[in-house]
Structure formats: structure tokens, C-alpha cells
Amino acid sequence: MSDITLASEITVEEIQHAGDDAMIAHAAMVSTRGGAAHVPDPPEEKISGLIRFLMANRHGTPFEHGSLTVRVHAPIKVWREWHRHRVGWSYNEESGRYKDLEPVFYVPPRERPMIRPDGFKSARPAFDFADKDQYELVRMHLEAGYRTAYLHYQAMLEMGVDRGLARDVLGVGIYSACYCTANPRGIMAFLSLRTYEPGAKFPSRPLHEIEVAARKLETIFASHWPVTHKEFCENGRVAP
Ligand SMILES: Cc1cc2nc3c(=O)[nH]c(=O)nc-3n(C[C@H](O)[C@H](O)[C@H](O)COP(=O)(O)OP(=O)(O)OC[C@H]3O[C@@H](n4cnc5c(N)ncnc54)[C@H](O)[C@@H]3O)c2cc1C
């Protein structure tokens, strides 16, 4: 019986990307320039002015001309939420039928808010920090549950039970890896819902762990599409 690993890290690693802010501007310019659309190296003010206009007026399709692929390692509870983003996203996830699931389980870091405060409202969930004892207890409960679950999982695998059935005993805290590819428009739609920004036009209250992943994705996105990202933020983080 193998031991379990407890992890708090959620990783988002860039695999490849295509496109940039200029490509989005080019795609939009075909609208008025037709066959003469491709202006080599349009000036930066032209690109940023056009992207600002497109964002503010919700002309979304030029933002589909680009692609970013990331490999994400996160607990399955993150995948249950991430995979709800259907439009402009492609996914391939590690199989629980064709391979044994590795015994890597999520435990929250100390700074993860987790205790429901008095007056908690589930429509606007916000949590307090756990004190030291509460935090240790949370970790203890999670670890005990994970250990028991993985023991039963392994016992069933040793019996020759279908992996796709044996995994039913494992919870949503076990890690899974996924390749995710999206265009800038899909990424902005995701970021607007999976990050909390009090100044956003429609502030969302996402699950902490998907927000951790979303913030890492946002850093990669902003590095390749800095103007688009800036205008997205200045437009109240509303996806065009
Ligand atoms: C804070 C939070 C709490 C949530 N709580 C719950 C919950 O309790 N239960 C639950 O089931 N889900 C919940 N969700 C998931 C949510 O309902 C969406 O499934 C998820 O956010 C994906 O959003 P989306 O449909 O806009 O994304 P996508 O599927 O990527 O769609 C993008 C856009 O395409 C358009 N579109 C896509 N499909 C259609 C369609 N069939 N018809 C018309 N237009 C379409 C819409 O404009 C949509 O906004 C929650 C999400 C958040 C952020």
C-alpha cells in the first residue's frame, strides 16, 4: 500500500501560445479594409485604441484569433467547475479508467480563508481565516479521509475491480492533470467569473482553489496579450 502525498500547490504551466494583440487588431481591421487588411506592424496606439473600442462595445469575435494551451494540476473539485466553461475551450484530462490515480491530495494552505463567519450568506460567500487549532483539525480530517479512501481504492484495485468503479470511493480532493486550450475571448469569460475583484462590473465569488488557478492563468494571458488584458481590466473585467 503506497502512502499518500498532501499538496497545496495548484500549477498552471504554459505549453504553447499563438497570436498577440496585433493579431486581434488585424482581425478587426478586415471589417473596414477588406483585402487590404494586413498592415504590417500597425502603430501601438492604433492597436490599443482599436482594442479599447472593441472591448467597450462588445465586439467579441476578433478576440477569438489566438490560442493559449496550459497544463494544469489541480484537485478534481477545480475540474468540476472549470469544465463548465464550454465555449472556446478544449480539454484533455488524465483518465481514472486507464491508469491508477496517484495518491496526491489537496490540503489548504494556512492562508486559505475557510471558516464561515456569523451572518454568512451563501449567495456572497466570504470566509474568515482559521485559527491554528482549527486549521490543524481541518488538515487532520482531510488527511484521515484521504488515507481511508485511498486504502479502499487500492484494495479494490488489488481485487481486479474496474478502475472506473474503484475510483468512486475517492473524493474531489484528489489531484488530476488537464490540458486546456482557449482563445483570448474564452479566457476573459473564464477570468471574469473565476476571480474576485471588488471593482469589477459584476464581481464574482469563486471557489478559492479555482481562483488560484485563474490568477496564474491570468498572469500568462497578460504576458502574451498585455493590451487586451489591460483593456479587459479597465472595462470592468467584462468579457467582450
Ligand atoms: C460563483 C459561481 C457559482 C456557481 N454556482 C453554480 C451552481 O451552484 N450550480 C451550477 O450548476 N453551476 C454553477 N456555476 C457555473 C455556472 O452556472 C456556469 O456553468 C459557469 O460559470 C460557466 O459559465 P458560462 O456558461 O457562461 O460559460 P461557457 O459555457 O463557456 O459559455 C460562455 C457563453 O456562451 C453562451 N452560451 C453557452 N452555452 C449556451 C447555451 N446553451 N445557450 C445559450 N448561450 C450559451 C453564454 O453567453 C455564455 O455566457 C457557478 C459559477 C460561478 C462563477
Short mmCIF file of N, CA and C in Angstrom, two decimals, residues 37-124:
data_model
loop_
_atom_site.label_atom_id
_atom_site.label_comp_id
_atom_site.label_asym_id
_atom_site.label_seq_id
_atom_site.Cartn_x
_atom_site.Cartn_y
_atom_site.Cartn_z
N ALA A 37 -6.47 44.45 -45.55
CA ALA A 37 -6.48 44.48 -44.08
C ALA A 37 -5.11 44.44 -43.45
N HIS A 38 -4.20 43.63 -44.00
CA HIS A 38 -2.97 43.36 -43.26
C HIS A 38 -1.96 44.48 -43.38
N VAL A 39 -1.96 45.35 -42.37
CA VAL A 39 -0.98 46.43 -42.32
C VAL A 39 0.19 45.90 -41.51
N PRO A 40 1.37 45.73 -42.10
CA PRO A 40 2.46 45.21 -41.28
C PRO A 40 2.79 46.18 -40.15
N ASP A 41 2.96 45.64 -38.97
CA ASP A 41 3.33 46.42 -37.79
C ASP A 41 2.51 47.70 -37.62
N PRO A 42 1.22 47.59 -37.37
CA PRO A 42 0.45 48.82 -37.10
C PRO A 42 0.99 49.50 -35.85
N PRO A 43 0.93 50.85 -35.77
CA PRO A 43 1.48 51.52 -34.59
C PRO A 43 0.76 51.08 -33.31
N GLU A 44 1.51 51.12 -32.22
CA GLU A 44 0.94 50.62 -30.95
C GLU A 44 -0.31 51.38 -30.54
N GLU A 45 -0.36 52.71 -30.80
CA GLU A 45 -1.56 53.48 -30.41
C GLU A 45 -2.76 53.01 -31.20
N LYS A 46 -2.53 52.62 -32.43
CA LYS A 46 -3.64 52.13 -33.28
C LYS A 46 -4.18 50.82 -32.71
N ILE A 47 -3.25 49.94 -32.31
CA ILE A 47 -3.67 48.64 -31.74
C ILE A 47 -4.44 48.86 -30.44
N SER A 48 -3.88 49.69 -29.56
CA SER A 48 -4.54 49.84 -28.26
C SER A 48 -5.86 50.60 -28.39
N GLY A 49 -5.92 51.57 -29.29
CA GLY A 49 -7.18 52.30 -29.48
C GLY A 49 -8.27 51.39 -30.02
N LEU A 50 -7.89 50.55 -30.96
CA LEU A 50 -8.87 49.64 -31.56
C LEU A 50 -9.33 48.60 -30.53
N ILE A 51 -8.39 48.05 -29.78
CA ILE A 51 -8.76 47.04 -28.78
C ILE A 51 -9.66 47.66 -27.70
N ARG A 52 -9.37 48.89 -27.32
CA ARG A 52 -10.23 49.58 -26.34
C ARG A 52 -11.66 49.69 -26.89
N PHE A 53 -11.76 50.09 -28.14
CA PHE A 53 -13.08 50.24 -28.77
C PHE A 53 -13.82 48.90 -28.83
N LEU A 54 -13.10 47.86 -29.28
CA LEU A 54 -13.72 46.54 -29.41
C LEU A 54 -14.23 46.04 -28.05
N MET A 55 -13.41 46.24 -27.03
CA MET A 55 -13.76 45.76 -25.68
C MET A 55 -14.98 46.51 -25.15
N ALA A 56 -14.95 47.83 -25.28
CA ALA A 56 -16.02 48.66 -24.71
C ALA A 56 -17.35 48.43 -25.42
N ASN A 57 -17.27 48.06 -26.70
CA ASN A 57 -18.50 47.91 -27.48
C ASN A 57 -18.89 46.45 -27.70
N ARG A 58 -18.22 45.57 -26.99
CA ARG A 58 -18.50 44.14 -27.01
C ARG A 58 -18.47 43.54 -28.41
N HIS A 59 -17.46 43.96 -29.18
CA HIS A 59 -17.19 43.28 -30.45
C HIS A 59 -16.24 42.13 -30.12
N GLY A 60 -16.81 40.97 -29.86
CA GLY A 60 -16.02 39.89 -29.26
C GLY A 60 -15.21 39.03 -30.22
N THR A 61 -15.69 38.88 -31.46
CA THR A 61 -15.06 37.86 -32.32
C THR A 61 -13.59 38.11 -32.64
N PRO A 62 -13.11 39.35 -32.79
CA PRO A 62 -11.65 39.49 -33.04
C PRO A 62 -10.80 38.87 -31.93
N PHE A 63 -11.36 38.78 -30.73
CA PHE A 63 -10.61 38.21 -29.60
C PHE A 63 -10.55 36.68 -29.65
N GLU A 64 -11.14 36.11 -30.69
CA GLU A 64 -11.07 34.65 -30.84
C GLU A 64 -9.86 34.24 -31.68
N HIS A 65 -9.14 35.22 -32.21
CA HIS A 65 -7.98 34.91 -33.07
C HIS A 65 -6.70 34.82 -32.25
N GLY A 66 -6.59 33.73 -31.54
CA GLY A 66 -5.41 33.49 -30.71
C GLY A 66 -5.64 32.20 -29.96
N SER A 67 -4.61 31.70 -29.33
CA SER A 67 -4.74 30.41 -28.64
C SER A 67 -3.68 30.29 -27.54
N LEU A 68 -4.11 29.78 -26.42
CA LEU A 68 -3.18 29.51 -25.32
C LEU A 68 -3.48 28.11 -24.78
N THR A 69 -2.43 27.31 -24.65
CA THR A 69 -2.58 25.97 -24.07
C THR A 69 -1.80 25.92 -22.76
N VAL A 70 -2.48 25.47 -21.71
CA VAL A 70 -1.80 25.31 -20.41
C VAL A 70 -2.03 23.88 -19.91
N ARG A 71 -1.07 23.45 -19.11
CA ARG A 71 -1.24 22.18 -18.40
C ARG A 71 -1.47 22.54 -16.93
N VAL A 72 -2.56 22.04 -16.39
CA VAL A 72 -2.95 22.41 -15.03
C VAL A 72 -3.01 21.17 -14.16
N HIS A 73 -2.44 21.28 -12.97
CA HIS A 73 -2.51 20.20 -11.99
C HIS A 73 -3.28 20.74 -10.81
N ALA A 74 -4.48 20.19 -10.59
CA ALA A 74 -5.37 20.78 -9.58
C ALA A 74 -6.29 19.69 -9.03
N PRO A 75 -6.88 19.92 -7.84
CA PRO A 75 -7.83 18.93 -7.33
C PRO A 75 -9.05 18.81 -8.25
N ILE A 76 -9.68 17.65 -8.21
CA ILE A 76 -10.82 17.39 -9.11
C ILE A 76 -11.95 18.39 -8.88
N LYS A 77 -12.08 18.92 -7.68
CA LYS A 77 -13.15 19.92 -7.46
C LYS A 77 -12.96 21.13 -8.36
N VAL A 78 -11.71 21.45 -8.70
CA VAL A 78 -11.46 22.57 -9.63
C VAL A 78 -11.95 22.19 -11.03
N TRP A 79 -11.70 20.93 -11.42
CA TRP A 79 -12.15 20.49 -12.76
C TRP A 79 -13.65 20.47 -12.90
N ARG A 80 -14.33 20.12 -11.83
CA ARG A 80 -15.81 20.13 -11.89
C ARG A 80 -16.32 21.51 -12.26
N GLU A 81 -15.62 22.53 -11.82
CA GLU A 81 -16.05 23.90 -12.11
C GLU A 81 -15.48 24.40 -13.44
N TRP A 82 -14.20 24.14 -13.67
CA TRP A 82 -13.54 24.65 -14.88
C TRP A 82 -14.22 24.09 -16.14
N HIS A 83 -14.55 22.79 -16.09
CA HIS A 83 -15.13 22.16 -17.29
C HIS A 83 -16.53 22.68 -17.62
N ARG A 84 -17.10 23.49 -16.78
CA ARG A 84 -18.40 24.10 -17.10
C ARG A 84 -18.24 25.18 -18.16
N HIS A 85 -17.00 25.64 -18.36
CA HIS A 85 -16.76 26.67 -19.38
C HIS A 85 -16.64 25.95 -20.72
N ARG A 86 -17.74 25.97 -21.46
CA ARG A 86 -17.87 25.13 -22.66
C ARG A 86 -17.41 25.82 -23.92
N VAL A 87 -17.54 27.15 -23.96
CA VAL A 87 -17.40 27.85 -25.24
C VAL A 87 -15.97 28.38 -25.41
N GLY A 88 -15.33 27.97 -26.52
CA GLY A 88 -13.98 28.44 -26.81
C GLY A 88 -12.91 27.73 -26.00
N TRP A 89 -13.27 26.61 -25.36
CA TRP A 89 -12.31 25.86 -24.55
C TRP A 89 -12.22 24.42 -25.05
N SER A 90 -11.02 23.84 -25.05
CA SER A 90 -10.82 22.41 -25.34
C SER A 90 -10.06 21.79 -24.18
N TYR A 91 -10.45 20.57 -23.83
CA TYR A 91 -9.85 19.91 -22.65
C TYR A 91 -9.44 18.48 -22.96
N ASN A 92 -8.34 18.05 -22.36
CA ASN A 92 -7.99 16.63 -22.27
C ASN A 92 -7.49 16.36 -20.87
N GLU A 93 -8.16 15.44 -20.18
CA GLU A 93 -7.83 15.19 -18.78
C GLU A 93 -7.30 13.78 -18.58
N GLU A 94 -6.44 13.65 -17.59
CA GLU A 94 -5.94 12.36 -17.13
C GLU A 94 -7.12 11.41 -16.89
N SER A 95 -6.94 10.15 -17.25
CA SER A 95 -8.04 9.18 -17.12
C SER A 95 -7.98 8.46 -15.78
N GLY A 96 -9.15 8.26 -15.21
CA GLY A 96 -9.25 7.43 -14.00
C GLY A 96 -9.66 6.01 -14.35
N ARG A 97 -9.80 5.73 -15.66
CA ARG A 97 -10.16 4.39 -16.12
C ARG A 97 -8.94 3.65 -16.65
N TYR A 98 -8.03 4.39 -17.29
CA TYR A 98 -6.91 3.71 -17.97
C TYR A 98 -5.63 3.71 -17.14
N LYS A 99 -5.61 4.42 -16.04
CA LYS A 99 -4.43 4.41 -15.16
C LYS A 99 -4.89 4.54 -13.71
N ASP A 100 -4.01 4.08 -12.81
CA ASP A 100 -4.30 4.28 -11.38
C ASP A 100 -4.14 5.76 -11.07
N LEU A 101 -5.00 6.28 -10.22
CA LEU A 101 -4.85 7.69 -9.82
C LEU A 101 -3.77 7.77 -8.75
N GLU A 102 -2.87 8.74 -8.94
CA GLU A 102 -1.78 8.93 -7.98
C GLU A 102 -2.36 9.42 -6.64
N PRO A 103 -1.75 8.97 -5.53
CA PRO A 103 -2.30 9.38 -4.23
C PRO A 103 -1.84 10.78 -3.81
N VAL A 104 -2.18 11.78 -4.61
CA VAL A 104 -1.83 13.17 -4.28
C VAL A 104 -3.13 13.90 -3.96
N PHE A 105 -3.22 14.42 -2.74
CA PHE A 105 -4.47 15.02 -2.26
C PHE A 105 -4.26 16.46 -1.80
N TYR A 106 -5.30 17.25 -1.98
CA TYR A 106 -5.21 18.69 -1.66
C TYR A 106 -5.48 18.96 -0.18
N VAL A 107 -4.59 19.76 0.41
CA VAL A 107 -4.87 20.35 1.72
C VAL A 107 -4.68 21.86 1.58
N PRO A 108 -5.55 22.64 2.19
CA PRO A 108 -5.44 24.09 2.00
C PRO A 108 -4.19 24.64 2.67
N PRO A 109 -3.59 25.67 2.08
CA PRO A 109 -2.50 26.33 2.80
C PRO A 109 -3.09 27.11 3.99
N ARG A 110 -2.22 27.47 4.91
CA ARG A 110 -2.65 28.15 6.14
C ARG A 110 -3.45 29.43 5.85
N GLU A 111 -3.09 30.13 4.76
CA GLU A 111 -3.70 31.43 4.49
C GLU A 111 -5.01 31.33 3.70
N ARG A 112 -5.53 30.12 3.49
CA ARG A 112 -6.78 30.00 2.74
C ARG A 112 -7.95 30.30 3.69
N PRO A 113 -8.74 31.35 3.44
CA PRO A 113 -9.90 31.61 4.31
C PRO A 113 -10.86 30.42 4.23
N MET A 114 -11.39 29.97 5.41
CA MET A 114 -12.16 28.71 5.35
C MET A 114 -13.28 28.59 6.38
N ILE A 115 -13.38 29.55 7.30
CA ILE A 115 -14.40 29.41 8.35
C ILE A 115 -15.57 30.36 8.07
N ARG A 116 -16.79 29.77 8.07
CA ARG A 116 -17.97 30.61 7.81
C ARG A 116 -18.15 31.61 8.96
N PRO A 117 -18.23 32.90 8.66
CA PRO A 117 -18.41 33.89 9.74
C PRO A 117 -19.88 33.97 10.14
N ASP A 118 -20.18 34.64 11.27
CA ASP A 118 -21.58 34.91 11.63
C ASP A 118 -22.18 35.73 10.49
N GLY A 119 -23.41 35.45 10.19
CA GLY A 119 -24.08 36.21 9.13
C GLY A 119 -23.66 35.79 7.74
N PHE A 120 -23.05 34.62 7.63
CA PHE A 120 -22.60 34.11 6.33
C PHE A 120 -23.76 34.06 5.34
N LYS A 121 -23.49 34.51 4.13
CA LYS A 121 -24.52 34.44 3.07
C LYS A 121 -23.98 33.59 1.94
N SER A 122 -24.70 32.50 1.63
CA SER A 122 -24.16 31.61 0.60
C SER A 122 -24.17 32.26 -0.78
N ALA A 123 -25.02 33.26 -0.98
CA ALA A 123 -25.02 33.93 -2.29
C ALA A 123 -23.78 34.80 -2.48
N ARG A 124 -23.20 35.24 -1.36
CA ARG A 124 -21.97 36.06 -1.44
C ARG A 124 -20.94 35.49 -0.48
#
